[in-house]
Short mmCIF file of C-alpha atoms and ligand atoms in Angstrom, two decimals:
data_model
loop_
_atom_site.label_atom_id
_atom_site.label_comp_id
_atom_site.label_asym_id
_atom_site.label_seq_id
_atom_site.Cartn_x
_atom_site.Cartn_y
_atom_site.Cartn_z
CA UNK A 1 41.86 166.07 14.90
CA UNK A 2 40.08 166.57 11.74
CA UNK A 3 36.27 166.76 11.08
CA UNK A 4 37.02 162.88 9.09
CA UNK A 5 38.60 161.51 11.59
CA UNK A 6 36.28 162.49 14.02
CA UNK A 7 33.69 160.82 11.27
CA UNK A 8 35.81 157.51 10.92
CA UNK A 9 36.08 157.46 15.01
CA UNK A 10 31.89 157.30 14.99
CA UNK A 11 31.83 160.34 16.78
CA UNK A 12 30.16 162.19 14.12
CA UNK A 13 27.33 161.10 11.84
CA UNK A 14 27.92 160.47 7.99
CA UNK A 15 25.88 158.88 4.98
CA UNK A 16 28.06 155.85 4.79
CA UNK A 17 28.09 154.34 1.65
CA UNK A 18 30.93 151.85 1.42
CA UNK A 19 33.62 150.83 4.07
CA UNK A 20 36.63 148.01 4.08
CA UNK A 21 39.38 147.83 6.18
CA UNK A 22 41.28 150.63 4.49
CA UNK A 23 38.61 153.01 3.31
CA UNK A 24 35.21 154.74 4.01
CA UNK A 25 33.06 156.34 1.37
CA UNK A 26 30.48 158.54 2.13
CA UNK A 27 27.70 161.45 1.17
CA UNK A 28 29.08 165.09 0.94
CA UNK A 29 27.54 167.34 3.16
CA UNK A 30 27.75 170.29 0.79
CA UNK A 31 26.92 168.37 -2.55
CA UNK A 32 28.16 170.16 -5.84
CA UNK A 33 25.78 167.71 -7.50
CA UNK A 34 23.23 164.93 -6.38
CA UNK A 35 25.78 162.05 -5.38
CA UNK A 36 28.63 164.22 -4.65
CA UNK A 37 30.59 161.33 -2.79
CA UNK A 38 33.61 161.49 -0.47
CA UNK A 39 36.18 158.54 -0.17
CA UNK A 40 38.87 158.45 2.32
CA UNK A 41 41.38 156.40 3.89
CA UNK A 42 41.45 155.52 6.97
CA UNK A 43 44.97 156.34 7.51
CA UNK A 44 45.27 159.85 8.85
CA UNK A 45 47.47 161.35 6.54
CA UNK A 46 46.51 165.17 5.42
CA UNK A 47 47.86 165.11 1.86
CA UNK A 48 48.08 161.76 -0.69
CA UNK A 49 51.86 162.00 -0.53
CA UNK A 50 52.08 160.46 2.73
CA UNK A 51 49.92 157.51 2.39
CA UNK A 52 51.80 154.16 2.28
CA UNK A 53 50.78 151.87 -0.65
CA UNK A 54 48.34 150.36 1.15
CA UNK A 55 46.38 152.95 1.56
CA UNK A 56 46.76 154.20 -2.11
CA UNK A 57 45.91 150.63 -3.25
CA UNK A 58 42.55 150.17 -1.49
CA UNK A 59 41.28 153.62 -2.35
CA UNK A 60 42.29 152.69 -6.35
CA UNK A 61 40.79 149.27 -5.67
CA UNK A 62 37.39 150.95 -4.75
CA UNK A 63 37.39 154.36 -6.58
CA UNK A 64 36.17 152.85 -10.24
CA UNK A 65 33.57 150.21 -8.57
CA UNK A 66 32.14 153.59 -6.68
CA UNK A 67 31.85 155.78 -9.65
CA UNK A 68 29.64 152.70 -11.54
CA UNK A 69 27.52 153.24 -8.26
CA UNK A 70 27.36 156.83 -8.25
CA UNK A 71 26.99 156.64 -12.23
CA UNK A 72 23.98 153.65 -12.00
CA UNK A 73 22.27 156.00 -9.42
CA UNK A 74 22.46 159.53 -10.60
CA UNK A 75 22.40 158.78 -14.35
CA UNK A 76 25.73 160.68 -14.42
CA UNK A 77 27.28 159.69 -17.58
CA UNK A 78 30.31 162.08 -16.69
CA UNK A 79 31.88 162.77 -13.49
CA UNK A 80 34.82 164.30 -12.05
CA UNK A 81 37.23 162.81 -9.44
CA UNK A 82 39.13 165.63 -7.68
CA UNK A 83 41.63 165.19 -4.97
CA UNK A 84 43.34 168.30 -3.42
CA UNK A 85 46.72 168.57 -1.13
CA UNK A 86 47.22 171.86 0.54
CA UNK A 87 45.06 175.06 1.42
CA UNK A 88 46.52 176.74 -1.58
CA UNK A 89 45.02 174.04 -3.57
CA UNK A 90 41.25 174.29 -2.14
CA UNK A 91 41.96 171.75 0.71
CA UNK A 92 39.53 172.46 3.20
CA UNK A 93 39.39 169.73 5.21
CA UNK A 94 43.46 167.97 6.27
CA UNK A 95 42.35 164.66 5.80
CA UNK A 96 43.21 162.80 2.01
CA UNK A 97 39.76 162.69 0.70
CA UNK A 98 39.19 162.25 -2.97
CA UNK A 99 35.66 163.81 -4.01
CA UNK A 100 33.68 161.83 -6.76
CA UNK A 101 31.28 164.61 -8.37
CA UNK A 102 29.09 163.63 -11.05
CA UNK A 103 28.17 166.45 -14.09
CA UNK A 104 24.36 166.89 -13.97
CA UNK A 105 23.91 169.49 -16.71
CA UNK A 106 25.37 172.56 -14.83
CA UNK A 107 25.49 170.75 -11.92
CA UNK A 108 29.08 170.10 -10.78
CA UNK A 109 32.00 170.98 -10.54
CA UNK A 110 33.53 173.90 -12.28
CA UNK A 111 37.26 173.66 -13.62
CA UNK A 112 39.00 176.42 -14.58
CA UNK A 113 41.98 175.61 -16.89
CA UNK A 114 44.23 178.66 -17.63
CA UNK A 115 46.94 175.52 -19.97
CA UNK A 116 50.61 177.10 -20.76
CA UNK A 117 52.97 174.92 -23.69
CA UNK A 118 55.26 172.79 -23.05
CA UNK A 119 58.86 174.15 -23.80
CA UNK A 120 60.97 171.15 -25.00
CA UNK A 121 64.10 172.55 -22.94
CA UNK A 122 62.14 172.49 -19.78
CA UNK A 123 60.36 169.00 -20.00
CA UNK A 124 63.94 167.35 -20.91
CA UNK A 125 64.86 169.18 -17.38
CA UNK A 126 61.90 167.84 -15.93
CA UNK A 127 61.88 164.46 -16.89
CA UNK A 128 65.59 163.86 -15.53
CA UNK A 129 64.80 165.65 -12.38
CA UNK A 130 61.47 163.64 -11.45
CA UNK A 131 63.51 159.97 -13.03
CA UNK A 132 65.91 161.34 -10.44
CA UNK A 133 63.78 161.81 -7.15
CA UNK A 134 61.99 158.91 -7.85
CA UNK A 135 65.08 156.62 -7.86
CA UNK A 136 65.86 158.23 -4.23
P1 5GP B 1 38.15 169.93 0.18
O1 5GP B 1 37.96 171.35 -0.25
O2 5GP B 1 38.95 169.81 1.43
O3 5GP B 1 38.64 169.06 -0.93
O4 5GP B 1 36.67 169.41 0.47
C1 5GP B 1 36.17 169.09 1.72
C2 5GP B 1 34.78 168.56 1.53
O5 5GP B 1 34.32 168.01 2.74
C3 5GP B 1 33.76 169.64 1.12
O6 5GP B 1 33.16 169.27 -0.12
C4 5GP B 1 32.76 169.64 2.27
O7 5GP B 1 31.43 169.84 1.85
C5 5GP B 1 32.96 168.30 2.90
N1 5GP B 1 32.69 168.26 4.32
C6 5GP B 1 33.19 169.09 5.27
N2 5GP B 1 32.75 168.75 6.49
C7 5GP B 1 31.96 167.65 6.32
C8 5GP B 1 31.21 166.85 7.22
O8 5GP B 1 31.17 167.05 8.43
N3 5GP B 1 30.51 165.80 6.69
C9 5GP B 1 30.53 165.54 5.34
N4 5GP B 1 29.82 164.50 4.92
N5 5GP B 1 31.23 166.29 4.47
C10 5GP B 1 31.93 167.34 4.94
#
């Protein structure tokens, strides 16, 4: 069992900030910023691939009416939202979180961004292929 579910089963202690029936929000223990904010589903699913619509919807329902609070609070006029799937991604903890970080001058989080080119070959490839497995 992971460290959220052990948090959404009450049987550890968290800031909570927001909950519905789908979705808990909450204060990140290691803060890259003041406000750092967690949001999670309730579902236990490890990666945002396997979460059934509902799940997806209520966390989109909730995700822009939680930045205006962590925006009204912090004074954050920019913010990331970062979501990770896999170890090999940064995924610490195996439970879909998406983290809601707001920039505070240097206070943040840090992106690096090594951006390729698109080769007109391969997106024609890419586009069919994706059309494809989403039809399936
Ligand atoms: P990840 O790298 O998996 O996207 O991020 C996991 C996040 O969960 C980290 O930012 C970390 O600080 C936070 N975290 C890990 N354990 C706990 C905990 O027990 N309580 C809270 N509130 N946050 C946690």
């Amino acid at each position: 069992m992971t460290i959220f579910a052990k948090i959404l089963r009450g049987e550890i202690p968290c800031h909570r900030v927001y909950e519905d029936e789908h979705v808990l929000a909450f204060l990140d223990i290691g803060p890259l910023s003041d406000g750092h904010l967690l949001v999670i589903p309730k579902e236990a699913k490890a990666h945002i691939h396997e979460l059934s619509d509902d799940s997806a919807a209520a966390i989109g329902r909730v995700l822009p009416r939680l930045a205006r609070a962590v925006m009204a609070v912090t004074g954050a006029t920019a913010y990331n939202i970062l979501q990770n799937n896999g170890a090999a991604a940064h995924q610490a903890v195996m439970h879909v979180h998406f983290h809601i970080i707001p920039k505070l001058g240097s206070a943040g989080l840090g992106v690096g961004w090594n951006a390729g080119s698109l080769d007109a070959a391969r997106a024609a490839e890419l586009v069919k292929s994706m059309q494809a497995a989403l039809s399936r």
